[in-house]
GROMACS .gro file of C-alpha atoms in nm:
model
  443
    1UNK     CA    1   0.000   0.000   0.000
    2UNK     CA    2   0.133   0.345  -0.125
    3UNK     CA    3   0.253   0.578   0.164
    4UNK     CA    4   0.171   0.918   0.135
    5UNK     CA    5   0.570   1.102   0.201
    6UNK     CA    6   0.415   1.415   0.397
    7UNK     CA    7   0.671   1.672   0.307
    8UNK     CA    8   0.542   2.034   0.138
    9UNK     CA    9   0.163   2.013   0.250
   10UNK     CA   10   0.152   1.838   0.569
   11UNK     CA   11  -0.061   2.094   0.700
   12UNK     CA   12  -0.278   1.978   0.467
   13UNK     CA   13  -0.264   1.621   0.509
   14UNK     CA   14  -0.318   1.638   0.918
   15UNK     CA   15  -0.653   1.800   0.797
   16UNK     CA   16  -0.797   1.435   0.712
   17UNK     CA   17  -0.777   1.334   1.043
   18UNK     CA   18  -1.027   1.621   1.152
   19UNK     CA   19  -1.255   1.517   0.872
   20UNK     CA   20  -1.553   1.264   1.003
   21UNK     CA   21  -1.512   0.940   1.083
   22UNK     CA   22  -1.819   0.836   0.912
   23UNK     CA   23  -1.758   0.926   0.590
   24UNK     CA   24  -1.535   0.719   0.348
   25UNK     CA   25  -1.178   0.802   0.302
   26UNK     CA   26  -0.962   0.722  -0.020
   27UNK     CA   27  -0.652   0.795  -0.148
   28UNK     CA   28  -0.799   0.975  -0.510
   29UNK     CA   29  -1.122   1.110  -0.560
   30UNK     CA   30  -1.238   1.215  -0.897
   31UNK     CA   31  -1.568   1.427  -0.934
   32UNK     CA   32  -1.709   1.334  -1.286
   33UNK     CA   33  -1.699   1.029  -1.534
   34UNK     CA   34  -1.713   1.196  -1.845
   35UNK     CA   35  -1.399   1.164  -2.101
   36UNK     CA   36  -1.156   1.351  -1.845
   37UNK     CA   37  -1.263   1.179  -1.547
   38UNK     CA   38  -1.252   0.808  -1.679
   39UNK     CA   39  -0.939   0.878  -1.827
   40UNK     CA   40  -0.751   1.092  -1.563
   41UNK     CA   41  -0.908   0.773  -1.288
   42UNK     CA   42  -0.745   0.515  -1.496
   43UNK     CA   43  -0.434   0.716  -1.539
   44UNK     CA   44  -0.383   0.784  -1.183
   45UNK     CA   45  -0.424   0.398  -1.083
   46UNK     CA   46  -0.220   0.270  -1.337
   47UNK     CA   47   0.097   0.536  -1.282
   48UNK     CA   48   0.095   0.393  -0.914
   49UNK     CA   49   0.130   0.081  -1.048
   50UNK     CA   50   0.398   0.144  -1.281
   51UNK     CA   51   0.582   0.290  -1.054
   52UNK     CA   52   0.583   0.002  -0.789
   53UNK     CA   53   0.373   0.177  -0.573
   54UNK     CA   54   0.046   0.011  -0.681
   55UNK     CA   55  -0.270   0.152  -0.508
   56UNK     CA   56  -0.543  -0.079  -0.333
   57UNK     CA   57  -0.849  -0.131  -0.511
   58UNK     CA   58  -1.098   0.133  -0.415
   59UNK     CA   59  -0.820   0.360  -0.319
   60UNK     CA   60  -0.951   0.561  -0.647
   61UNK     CA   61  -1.303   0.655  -0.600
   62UNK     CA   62  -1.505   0.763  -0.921
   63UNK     CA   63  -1.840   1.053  -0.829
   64UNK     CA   64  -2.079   1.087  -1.113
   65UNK     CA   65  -2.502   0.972  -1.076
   66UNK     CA   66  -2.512   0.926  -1.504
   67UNK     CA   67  -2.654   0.626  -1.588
   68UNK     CA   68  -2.480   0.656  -1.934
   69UNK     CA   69  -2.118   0.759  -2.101
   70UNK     CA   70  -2.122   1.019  -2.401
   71UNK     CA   71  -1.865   0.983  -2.615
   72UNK     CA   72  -1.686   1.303  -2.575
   73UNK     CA   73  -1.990   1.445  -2.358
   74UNK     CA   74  -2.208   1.621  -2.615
   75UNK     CA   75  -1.961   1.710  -2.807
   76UNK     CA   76  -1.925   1.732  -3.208
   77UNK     CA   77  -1.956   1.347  -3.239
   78UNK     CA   78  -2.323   1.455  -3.277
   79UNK     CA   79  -2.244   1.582  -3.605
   80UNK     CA   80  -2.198   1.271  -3.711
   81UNK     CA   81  -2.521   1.166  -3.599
   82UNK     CA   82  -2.716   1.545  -3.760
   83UNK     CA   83  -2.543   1.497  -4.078
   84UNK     CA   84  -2.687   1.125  -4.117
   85UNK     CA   85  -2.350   0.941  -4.098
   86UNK     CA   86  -2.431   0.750  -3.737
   87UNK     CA   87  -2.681   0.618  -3.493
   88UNK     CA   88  -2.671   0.856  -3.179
   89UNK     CA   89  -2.674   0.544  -2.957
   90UNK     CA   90  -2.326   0.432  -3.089
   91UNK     CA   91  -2.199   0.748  -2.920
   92UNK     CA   92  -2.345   0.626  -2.571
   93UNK     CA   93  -2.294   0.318  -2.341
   94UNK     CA   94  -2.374   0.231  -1.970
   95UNK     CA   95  -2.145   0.430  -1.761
   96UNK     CA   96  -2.103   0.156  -1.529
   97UNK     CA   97  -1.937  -0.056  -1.780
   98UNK     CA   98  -1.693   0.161  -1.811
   99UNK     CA   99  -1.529   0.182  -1.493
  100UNK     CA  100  -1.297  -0.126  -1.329
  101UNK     CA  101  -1.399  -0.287  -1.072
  102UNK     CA  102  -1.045  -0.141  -0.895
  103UNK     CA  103  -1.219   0.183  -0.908
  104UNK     CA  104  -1.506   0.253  -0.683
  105UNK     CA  105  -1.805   0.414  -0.852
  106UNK     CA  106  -1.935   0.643  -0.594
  107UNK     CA  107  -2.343   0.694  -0.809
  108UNK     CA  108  -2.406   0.986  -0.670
  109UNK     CA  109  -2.345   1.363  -0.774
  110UNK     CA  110  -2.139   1.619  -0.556
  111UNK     CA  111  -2.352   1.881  -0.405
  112UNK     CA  112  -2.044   2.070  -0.223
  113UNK     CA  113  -1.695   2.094  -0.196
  114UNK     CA  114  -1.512   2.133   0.157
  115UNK     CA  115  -1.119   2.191   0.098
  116UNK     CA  116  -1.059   2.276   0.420
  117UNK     CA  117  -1.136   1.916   0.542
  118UNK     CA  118  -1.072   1.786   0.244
  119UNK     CA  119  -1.411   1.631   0.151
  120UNK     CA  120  -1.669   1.595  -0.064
  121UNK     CA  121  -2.082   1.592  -0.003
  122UNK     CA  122  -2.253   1.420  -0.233
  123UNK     CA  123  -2.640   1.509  -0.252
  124UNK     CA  124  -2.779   1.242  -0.039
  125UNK     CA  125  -2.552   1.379   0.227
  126UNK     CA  126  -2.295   1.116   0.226
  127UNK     CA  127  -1.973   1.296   0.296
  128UNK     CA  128  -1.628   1.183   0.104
  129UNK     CA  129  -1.259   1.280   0.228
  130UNK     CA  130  -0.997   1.254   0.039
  131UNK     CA  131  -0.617   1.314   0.005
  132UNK     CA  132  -0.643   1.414  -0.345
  133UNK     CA  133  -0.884   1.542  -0.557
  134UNK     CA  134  -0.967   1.578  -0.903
  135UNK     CA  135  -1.239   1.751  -1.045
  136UNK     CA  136  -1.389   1.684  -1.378
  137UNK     CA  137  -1.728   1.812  -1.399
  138UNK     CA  138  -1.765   1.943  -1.734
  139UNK     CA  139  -2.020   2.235  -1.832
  140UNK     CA  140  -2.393   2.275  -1.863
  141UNK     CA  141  -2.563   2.412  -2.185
  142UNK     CA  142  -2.788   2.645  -2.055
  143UNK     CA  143  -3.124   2.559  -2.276
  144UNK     CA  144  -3.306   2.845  -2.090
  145UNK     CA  145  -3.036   3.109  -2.201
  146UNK     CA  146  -3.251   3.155  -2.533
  147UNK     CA  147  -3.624   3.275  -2.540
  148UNK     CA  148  -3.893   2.997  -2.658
  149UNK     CA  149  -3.582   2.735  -2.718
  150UNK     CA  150  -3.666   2.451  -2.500
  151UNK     CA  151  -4.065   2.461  -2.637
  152UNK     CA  152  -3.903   2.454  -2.979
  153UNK     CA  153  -3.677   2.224  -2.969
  154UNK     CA  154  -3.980   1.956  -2.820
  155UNK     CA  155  -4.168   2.054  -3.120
  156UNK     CA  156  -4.067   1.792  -3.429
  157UNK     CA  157  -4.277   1.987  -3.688
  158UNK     CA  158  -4.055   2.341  -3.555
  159UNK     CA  159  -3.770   2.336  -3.791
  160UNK     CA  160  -3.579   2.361  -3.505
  161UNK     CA  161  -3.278   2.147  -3.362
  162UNK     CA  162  -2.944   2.123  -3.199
  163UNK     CA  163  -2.637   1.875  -3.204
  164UNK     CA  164  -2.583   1.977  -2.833
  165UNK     CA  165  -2.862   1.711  -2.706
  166UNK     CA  166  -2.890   1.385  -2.739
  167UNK     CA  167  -3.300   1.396  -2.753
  168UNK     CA  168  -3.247   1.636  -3.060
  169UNK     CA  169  -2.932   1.534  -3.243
  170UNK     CA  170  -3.121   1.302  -3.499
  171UNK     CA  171  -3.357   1.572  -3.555
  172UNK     CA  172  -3.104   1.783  -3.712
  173UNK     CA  173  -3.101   1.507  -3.968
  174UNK     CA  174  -3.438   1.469  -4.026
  175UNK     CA  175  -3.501   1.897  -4.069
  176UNK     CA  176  -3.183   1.850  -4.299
  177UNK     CA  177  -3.324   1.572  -4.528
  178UNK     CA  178  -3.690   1.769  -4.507
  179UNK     CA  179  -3.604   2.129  -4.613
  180UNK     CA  180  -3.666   2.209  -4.977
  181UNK     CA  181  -3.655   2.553  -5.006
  182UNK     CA  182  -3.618   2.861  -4.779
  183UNK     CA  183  -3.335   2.979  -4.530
  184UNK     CA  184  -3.145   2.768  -4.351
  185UNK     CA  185  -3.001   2.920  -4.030
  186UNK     CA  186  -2.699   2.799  -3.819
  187UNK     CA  187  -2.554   2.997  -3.457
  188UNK     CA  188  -2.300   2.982  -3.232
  189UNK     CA  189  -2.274   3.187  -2.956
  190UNK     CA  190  -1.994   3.453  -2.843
  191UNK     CA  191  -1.812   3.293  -2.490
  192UNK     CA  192  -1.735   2.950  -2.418
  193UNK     CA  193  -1.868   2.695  -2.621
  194UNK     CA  194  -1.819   2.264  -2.613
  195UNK     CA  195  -1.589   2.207  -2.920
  196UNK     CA  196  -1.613   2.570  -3.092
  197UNK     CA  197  -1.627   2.417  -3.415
  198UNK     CA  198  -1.872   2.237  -3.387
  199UNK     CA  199  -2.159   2.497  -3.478
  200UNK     CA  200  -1.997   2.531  -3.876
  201UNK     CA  201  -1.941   2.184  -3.845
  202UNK     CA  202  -2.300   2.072  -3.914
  203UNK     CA  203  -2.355   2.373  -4.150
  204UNK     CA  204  -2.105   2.279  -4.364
  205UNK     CA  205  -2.219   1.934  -4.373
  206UNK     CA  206  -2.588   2.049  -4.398
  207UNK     CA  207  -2.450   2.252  -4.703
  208UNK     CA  208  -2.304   1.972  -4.945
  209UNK     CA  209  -2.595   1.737  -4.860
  210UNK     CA  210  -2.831   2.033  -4.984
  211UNK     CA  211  -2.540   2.010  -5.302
  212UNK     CA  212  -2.530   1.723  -5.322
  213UNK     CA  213  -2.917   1.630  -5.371
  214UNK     CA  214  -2.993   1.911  -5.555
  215UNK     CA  215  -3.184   2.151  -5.318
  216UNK     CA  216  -2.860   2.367  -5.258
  217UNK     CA  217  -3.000   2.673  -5.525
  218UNK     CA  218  -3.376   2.666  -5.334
  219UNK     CA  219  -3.176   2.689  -4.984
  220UNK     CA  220  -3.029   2.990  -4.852
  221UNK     CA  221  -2.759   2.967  -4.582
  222UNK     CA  222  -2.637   3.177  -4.264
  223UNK     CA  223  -2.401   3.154  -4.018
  224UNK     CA  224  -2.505   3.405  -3.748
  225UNK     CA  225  -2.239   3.392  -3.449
  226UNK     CA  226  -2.136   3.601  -3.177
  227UNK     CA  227  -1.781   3.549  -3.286
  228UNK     CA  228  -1.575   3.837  -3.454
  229UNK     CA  229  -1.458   3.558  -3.714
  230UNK     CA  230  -1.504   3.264  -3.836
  231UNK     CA  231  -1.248   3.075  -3.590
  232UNK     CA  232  -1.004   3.222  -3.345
  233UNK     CA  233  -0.690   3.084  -3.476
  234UNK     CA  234  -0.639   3.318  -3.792
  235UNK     CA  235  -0.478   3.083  -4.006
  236UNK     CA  236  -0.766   2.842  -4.020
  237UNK     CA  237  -0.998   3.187  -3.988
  238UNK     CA  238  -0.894   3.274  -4.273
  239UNK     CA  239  -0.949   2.931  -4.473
  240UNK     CA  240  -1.310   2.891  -4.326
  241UNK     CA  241  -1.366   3.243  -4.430
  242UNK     CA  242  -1.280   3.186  -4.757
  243UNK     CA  243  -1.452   2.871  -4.802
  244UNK     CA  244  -1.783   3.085  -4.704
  245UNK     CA  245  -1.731   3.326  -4.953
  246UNK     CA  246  -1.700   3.054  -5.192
  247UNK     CA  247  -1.990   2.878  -5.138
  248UNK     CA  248  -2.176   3.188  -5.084
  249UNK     CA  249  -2.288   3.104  -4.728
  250UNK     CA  250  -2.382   3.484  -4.567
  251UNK     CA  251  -2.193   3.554  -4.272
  252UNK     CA  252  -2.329   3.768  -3.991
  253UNK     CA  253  -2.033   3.797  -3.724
  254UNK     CA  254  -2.154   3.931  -3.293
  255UNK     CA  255  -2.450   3.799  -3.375
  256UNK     CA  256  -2.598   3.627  -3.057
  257UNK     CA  257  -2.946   3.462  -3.065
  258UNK     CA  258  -3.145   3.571  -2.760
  259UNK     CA  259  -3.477   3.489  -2.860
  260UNK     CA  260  -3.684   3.270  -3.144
  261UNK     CA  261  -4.047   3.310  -3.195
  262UNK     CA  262  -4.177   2.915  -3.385
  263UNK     CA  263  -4.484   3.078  -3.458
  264UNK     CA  264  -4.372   3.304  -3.701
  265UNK     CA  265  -4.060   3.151  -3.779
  266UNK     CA  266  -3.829   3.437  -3.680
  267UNK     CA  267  -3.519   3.458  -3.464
  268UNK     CA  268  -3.410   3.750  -3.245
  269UNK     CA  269  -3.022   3.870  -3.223
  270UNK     CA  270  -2.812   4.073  -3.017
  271UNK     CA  271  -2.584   4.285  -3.204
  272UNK     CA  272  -2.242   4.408  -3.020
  273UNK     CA  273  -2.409   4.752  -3.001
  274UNK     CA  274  -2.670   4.681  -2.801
  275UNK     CA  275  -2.926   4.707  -3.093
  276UNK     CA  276  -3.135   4.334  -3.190
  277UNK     CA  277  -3.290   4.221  -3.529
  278UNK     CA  278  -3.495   3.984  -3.654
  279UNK     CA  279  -3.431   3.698  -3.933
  280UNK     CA  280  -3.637   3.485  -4.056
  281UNK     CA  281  -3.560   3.145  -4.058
  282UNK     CA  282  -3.680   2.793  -4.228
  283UNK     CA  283  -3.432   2.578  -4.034
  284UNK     CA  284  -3.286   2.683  -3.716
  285UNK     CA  285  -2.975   2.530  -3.610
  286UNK     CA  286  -2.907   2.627  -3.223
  287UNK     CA  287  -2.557   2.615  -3.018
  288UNK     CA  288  -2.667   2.797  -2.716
  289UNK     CA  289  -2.509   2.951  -2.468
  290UNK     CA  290  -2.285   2.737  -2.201
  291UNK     CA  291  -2.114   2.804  -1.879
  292UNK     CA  292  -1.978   2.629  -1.533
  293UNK     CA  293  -2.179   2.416  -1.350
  294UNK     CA  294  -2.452   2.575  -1.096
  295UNK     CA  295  -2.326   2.389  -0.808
  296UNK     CA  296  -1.991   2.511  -0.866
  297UNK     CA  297  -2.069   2.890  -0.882
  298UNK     CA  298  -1.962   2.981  -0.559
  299UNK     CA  299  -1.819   2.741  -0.468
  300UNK     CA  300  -1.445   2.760  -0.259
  301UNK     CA  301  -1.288   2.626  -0.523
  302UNK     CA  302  -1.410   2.814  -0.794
  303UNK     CA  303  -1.326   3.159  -0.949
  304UNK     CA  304  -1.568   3.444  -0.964
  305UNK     CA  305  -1.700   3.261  -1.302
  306UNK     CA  306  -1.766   2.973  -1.170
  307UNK     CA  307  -1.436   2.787  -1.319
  308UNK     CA  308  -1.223   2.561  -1.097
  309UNK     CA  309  -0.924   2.777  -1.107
  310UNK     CA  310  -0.567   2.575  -1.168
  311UNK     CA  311  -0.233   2.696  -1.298
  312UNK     CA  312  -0.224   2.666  -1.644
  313UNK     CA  313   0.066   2.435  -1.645
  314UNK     CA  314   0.059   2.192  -1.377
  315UNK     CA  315  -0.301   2.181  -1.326
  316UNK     CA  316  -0.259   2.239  -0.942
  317UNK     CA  317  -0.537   2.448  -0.764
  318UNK     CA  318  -0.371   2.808  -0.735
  319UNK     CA  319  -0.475   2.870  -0.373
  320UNK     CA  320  -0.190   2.671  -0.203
  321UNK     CA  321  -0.397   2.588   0.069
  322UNK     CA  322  -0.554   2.337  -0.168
  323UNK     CA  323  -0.248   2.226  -0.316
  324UNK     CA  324  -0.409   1.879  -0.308
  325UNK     CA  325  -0.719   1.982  -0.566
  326UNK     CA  326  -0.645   1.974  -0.928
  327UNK     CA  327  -0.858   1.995  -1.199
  328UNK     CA  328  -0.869   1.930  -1.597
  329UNK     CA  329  -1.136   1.978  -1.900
  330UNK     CA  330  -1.424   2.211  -1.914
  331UNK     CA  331  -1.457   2.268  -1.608
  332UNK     CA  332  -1.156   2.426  -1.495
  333UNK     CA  333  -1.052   2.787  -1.602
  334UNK     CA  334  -0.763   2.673  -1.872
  335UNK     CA  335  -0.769   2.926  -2.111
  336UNK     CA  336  -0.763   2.670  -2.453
  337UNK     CA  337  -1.076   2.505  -2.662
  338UNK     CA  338  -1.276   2.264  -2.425
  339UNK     CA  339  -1.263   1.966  -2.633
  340UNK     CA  340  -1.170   1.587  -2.597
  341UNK     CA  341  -0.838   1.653  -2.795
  342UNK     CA  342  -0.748   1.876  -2.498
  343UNK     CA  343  -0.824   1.625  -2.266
  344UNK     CA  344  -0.567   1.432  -2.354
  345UNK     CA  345  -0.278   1.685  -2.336
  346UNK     CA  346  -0.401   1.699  -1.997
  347UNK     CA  347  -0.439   1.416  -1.827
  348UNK     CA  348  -0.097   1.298  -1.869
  349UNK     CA  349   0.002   1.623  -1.691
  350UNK     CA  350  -0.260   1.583  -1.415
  351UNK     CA  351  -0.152   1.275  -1.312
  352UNK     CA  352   0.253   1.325  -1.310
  353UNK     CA  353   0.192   1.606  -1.087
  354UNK     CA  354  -0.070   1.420  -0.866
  355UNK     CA  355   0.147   1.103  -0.875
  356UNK     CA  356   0.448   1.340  -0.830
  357UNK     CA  357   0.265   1.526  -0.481
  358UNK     CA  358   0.132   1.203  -0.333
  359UNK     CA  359   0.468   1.037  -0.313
  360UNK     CA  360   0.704   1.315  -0.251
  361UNK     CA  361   0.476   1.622  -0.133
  362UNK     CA  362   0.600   1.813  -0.428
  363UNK     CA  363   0.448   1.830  -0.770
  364UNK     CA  364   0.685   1.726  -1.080
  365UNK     CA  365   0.810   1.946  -1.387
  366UNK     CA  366   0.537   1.786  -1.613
  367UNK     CA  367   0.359   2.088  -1.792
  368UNK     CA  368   0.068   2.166  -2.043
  369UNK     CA  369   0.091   2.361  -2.292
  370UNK     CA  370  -0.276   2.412  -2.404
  371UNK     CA  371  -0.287   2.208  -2.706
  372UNK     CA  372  -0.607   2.133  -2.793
  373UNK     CA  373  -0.734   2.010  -3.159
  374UNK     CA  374  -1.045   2.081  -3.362
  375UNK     CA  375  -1.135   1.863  -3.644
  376UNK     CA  376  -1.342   2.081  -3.911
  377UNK     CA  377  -1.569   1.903  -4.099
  378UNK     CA  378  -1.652   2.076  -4.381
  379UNK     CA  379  -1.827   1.836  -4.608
  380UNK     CA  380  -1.869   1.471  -4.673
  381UNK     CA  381  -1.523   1.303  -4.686
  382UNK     CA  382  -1.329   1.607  -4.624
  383UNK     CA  383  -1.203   1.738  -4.286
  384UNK     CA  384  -1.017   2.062  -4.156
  385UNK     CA  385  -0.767   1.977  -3.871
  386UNK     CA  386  -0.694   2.275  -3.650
  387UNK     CA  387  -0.395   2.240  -3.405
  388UNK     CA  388  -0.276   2.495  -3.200
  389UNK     CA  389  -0.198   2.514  -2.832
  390UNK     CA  390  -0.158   2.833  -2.590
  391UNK     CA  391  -0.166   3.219  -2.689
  392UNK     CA  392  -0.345   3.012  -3.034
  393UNK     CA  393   0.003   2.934  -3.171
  394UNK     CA  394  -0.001   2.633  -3.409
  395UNK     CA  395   0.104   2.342  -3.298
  396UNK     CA  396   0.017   2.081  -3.573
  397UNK     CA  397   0.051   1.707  -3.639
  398UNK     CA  398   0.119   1.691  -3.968
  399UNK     CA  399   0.255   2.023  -4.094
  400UNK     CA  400   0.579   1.849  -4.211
  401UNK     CA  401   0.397   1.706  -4.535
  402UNK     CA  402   0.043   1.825  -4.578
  403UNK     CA  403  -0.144   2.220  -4.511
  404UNK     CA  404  -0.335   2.155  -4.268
  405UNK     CA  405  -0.586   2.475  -4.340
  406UNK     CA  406  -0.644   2.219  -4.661
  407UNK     CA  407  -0.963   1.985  -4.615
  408UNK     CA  408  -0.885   1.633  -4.649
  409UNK     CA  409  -1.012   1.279  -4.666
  410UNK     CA  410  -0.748   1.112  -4.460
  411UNK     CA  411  -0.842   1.370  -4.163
  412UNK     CA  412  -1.208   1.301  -4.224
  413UNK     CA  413  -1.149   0.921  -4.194
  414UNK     CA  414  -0.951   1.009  -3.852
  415UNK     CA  415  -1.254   1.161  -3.719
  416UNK     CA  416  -1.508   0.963  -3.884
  417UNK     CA  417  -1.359   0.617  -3.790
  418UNK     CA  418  -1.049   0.600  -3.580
  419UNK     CA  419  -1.083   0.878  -3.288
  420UNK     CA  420  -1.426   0.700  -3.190
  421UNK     CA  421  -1.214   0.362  -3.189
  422UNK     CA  422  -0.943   0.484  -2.995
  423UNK     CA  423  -1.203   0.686  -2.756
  424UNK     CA  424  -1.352   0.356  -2.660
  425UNK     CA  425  -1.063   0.135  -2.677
  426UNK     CA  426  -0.791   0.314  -2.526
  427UNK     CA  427  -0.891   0.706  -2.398
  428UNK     CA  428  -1.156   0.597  -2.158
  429UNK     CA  429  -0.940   0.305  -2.018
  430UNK     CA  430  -0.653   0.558  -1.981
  431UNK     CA  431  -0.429   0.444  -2.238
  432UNK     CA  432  -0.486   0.744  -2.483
  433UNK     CA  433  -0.183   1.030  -2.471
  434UNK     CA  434  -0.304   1.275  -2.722
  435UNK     CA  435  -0.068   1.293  -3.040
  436UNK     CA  436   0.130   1.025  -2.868
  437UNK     CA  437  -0.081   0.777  -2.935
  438UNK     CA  438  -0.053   0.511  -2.630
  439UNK     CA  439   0.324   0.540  -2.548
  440UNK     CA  440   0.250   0.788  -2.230
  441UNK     CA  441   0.470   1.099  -2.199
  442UNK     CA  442   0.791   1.110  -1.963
  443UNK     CA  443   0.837   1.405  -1.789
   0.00000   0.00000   0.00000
């Protein structure tokens, strides 16, 4: 059994032995079992092991009530399933299969956070201590943010829909395969969003299967986003842009949706100065607006946004009186795209350091760098891959032989076939290191 070395936070440690003694103790605790949570669990348990300091089983305890797994929590997967190319159950499966029995599955959700004992209440009131912790919570799409949505998007004869759910995903398809004629409208909202690209995404797709069947002259097509431009990272900006102009898709930049009225088939935006118009719409495509958690706003561990806030490079709470909370993936306040691609730079870092504090009190040199990744779709068989890490500098894959601003069949096969292969094969187990493939990092 691992010994904790008590060196740098031993202030902290001697805190657990305050903490009730009817609650249950382990070593790890992770708050969420979405892709950062299953992998960053795994991750954790097997470093111990590597290292010859194996942990018992249930030392790792896994806090999430969902009854199933998302691939990639709501994420642009559900293009796929909106542009007709898969089932939305492939992209789901019982969450309890997923997790080892070495890992205890805690089905509950966290209600609050206590750092100064260093526990956890879920919302039954069973309280959890810990010696580390790792939250992974995610974000919430806040439905409610837009006027009339959630009555809309219950309606099948609305013309409305959104890849964000998993109740409305297929009905992107279906408005897709029914419009004829008339304007098709797609938005994306300014401020964080799951997978930014993921809004053009089905547009684009939505567009060549209008070409492609014939319908593409009856069918006008909008982008309307609260965005400045058409991506942040200019260099792939600048290639979206382009492709818009050239296949005359009208592009209406801080342009947020506030409001949509089914009856009348009109939508309401907020313009950056303060003024609001009306378009009308055939099909509405809707990315609205997303944020932290509710139970985490206001929370202690939270900034004044409702982000868990960790250095940007070790992942490491920044209050150093909760040097033993670290946190990874949407929910935290790293300043890079919240997608699974991200993930993955991450947890490698997240564990080193947690790995690193639990056996020496002191947290390694391991470091993230922001890289994140965006695959573009922008059509059937083609594929945009956008790389770039911190301060959006490029940090690509495959720059050595190929543009990667260029759409292109092999990146729409990665996407299409092999990232959902490797999701379920190897991220979710922990076996997944970003561009590294399986080989995990040494720092």
């Amino acid at each position: 059994m691992l010994t904790v070395r008590r060196v740098a936070c031993s202030t902290k440690w001697s805190r657990l032995a305050s903490a009730s003694a009817s609650g249950d103790k382990y070593k790890v605790v992770v708050v969420g079992a979405g892709p950062a949570g299953l992998s960053v669990a795994n991750q954790v348990y097997n470093r111990f092991k590597s290292a010859g300091k194996p942990l018992n089983s249930g030392d790792v305890a896994i806090i999430d009530s969902a009854e199933f797994h998302h691939y990639q929590r709501l994420t642009s997967t559900r293009t796929l399933v909106g542009a007709g190319l898969k089932q939305k159950t492939e992209f789901r499966r019982p969450l309890a299969s997923l997790i080892p029995k070495h890992l205890t599955h805690v089905n509950e959700n966290v209600k609050s956070f206590s750092p100064e004992t260093s526990s956890v209440t879920t919302a039954s009131g069973r309280s959890l201590t810990y010696e580390t912790l790792v939250v992974a919570t995610g974000l919430q799409i806040n439905w409610n943010g837009i006027q009339g949505l959630p009555q809309a998007l219950s309606d099948s004869t609305s013309g409305i829909s959104s890849i964000y759910s998993y109740d409305t995903c297929d009905k992107v398809w279906a408005d897709i395969e029914s419009l004829r004629s008339g304007n098709a409208v797609f938005t994306q909202p300014a401020g964080v969003v799951k997978c930014a690209g993921a809004p053009q995404k089905i547009m684009w797709m939505a567009w060549d299967r209008f070409r492609k069947t014939g319908r593409r002259e009856n069918i006008k097509i909008d982008f309307y986003t609260g965005m400045p431009t058409m991506f942040s990272v200019k260099k792939y900006s600048d290639a979206l842009n382009a492709l818009r102009v050239e296949r005359n898709v009208g592009g209406h930049f801080q342009h947020n949706l506030v409001a949509i009225d089914p009856a009348n088939h009109k939508a309401t935006f907020s313009k950056s100065d303060g003024s609001k118009i009306d378009v009308d719409y055939t099909m509405l495509h809707v990315t609205p607006p997303m944020g932290p958690l509710d139970f985490l706003k206001g929370s202690p561990i939270a900034d004044s946004a409702g982000w868990v806030t960790v250095d940007q490079g070790t992942l490491q709470h920044t209050k150093p009186e909760y040097a033993n909370i670290f946190a990874l993936g949407d929910c935290s306040s790293l300043p890079t795209s919240k997608t699974a691609a991200a993930i993955t730079a991450q947890a490698p870092v997240l564990t080193e350091n947690l790995f690193s504090l639990m056996d020496t009190g002191k947290i390694s040199n391991a470091r993230y760098d922001g890289y994140t990744s965006c695959p573009l779709l922008t059509g059937y068989g083609e594929l945009m891959l956008a790389e770039f890490k911190y301060g959006l500098e490029l940090k690509e894959t495959f720059s050595s032989f190929v543009d990667q601003s260029k759409s292109r069949r092999l990146f729409y096969h990665l996407k299409k076939d092999i990232f959902p292969a490797s999701y379920w094969n190897f991220m979710v187990r922990g076996q997944w290191f970003g561009t590294r493939g399986i080989f995990r990092p040494r720092f």
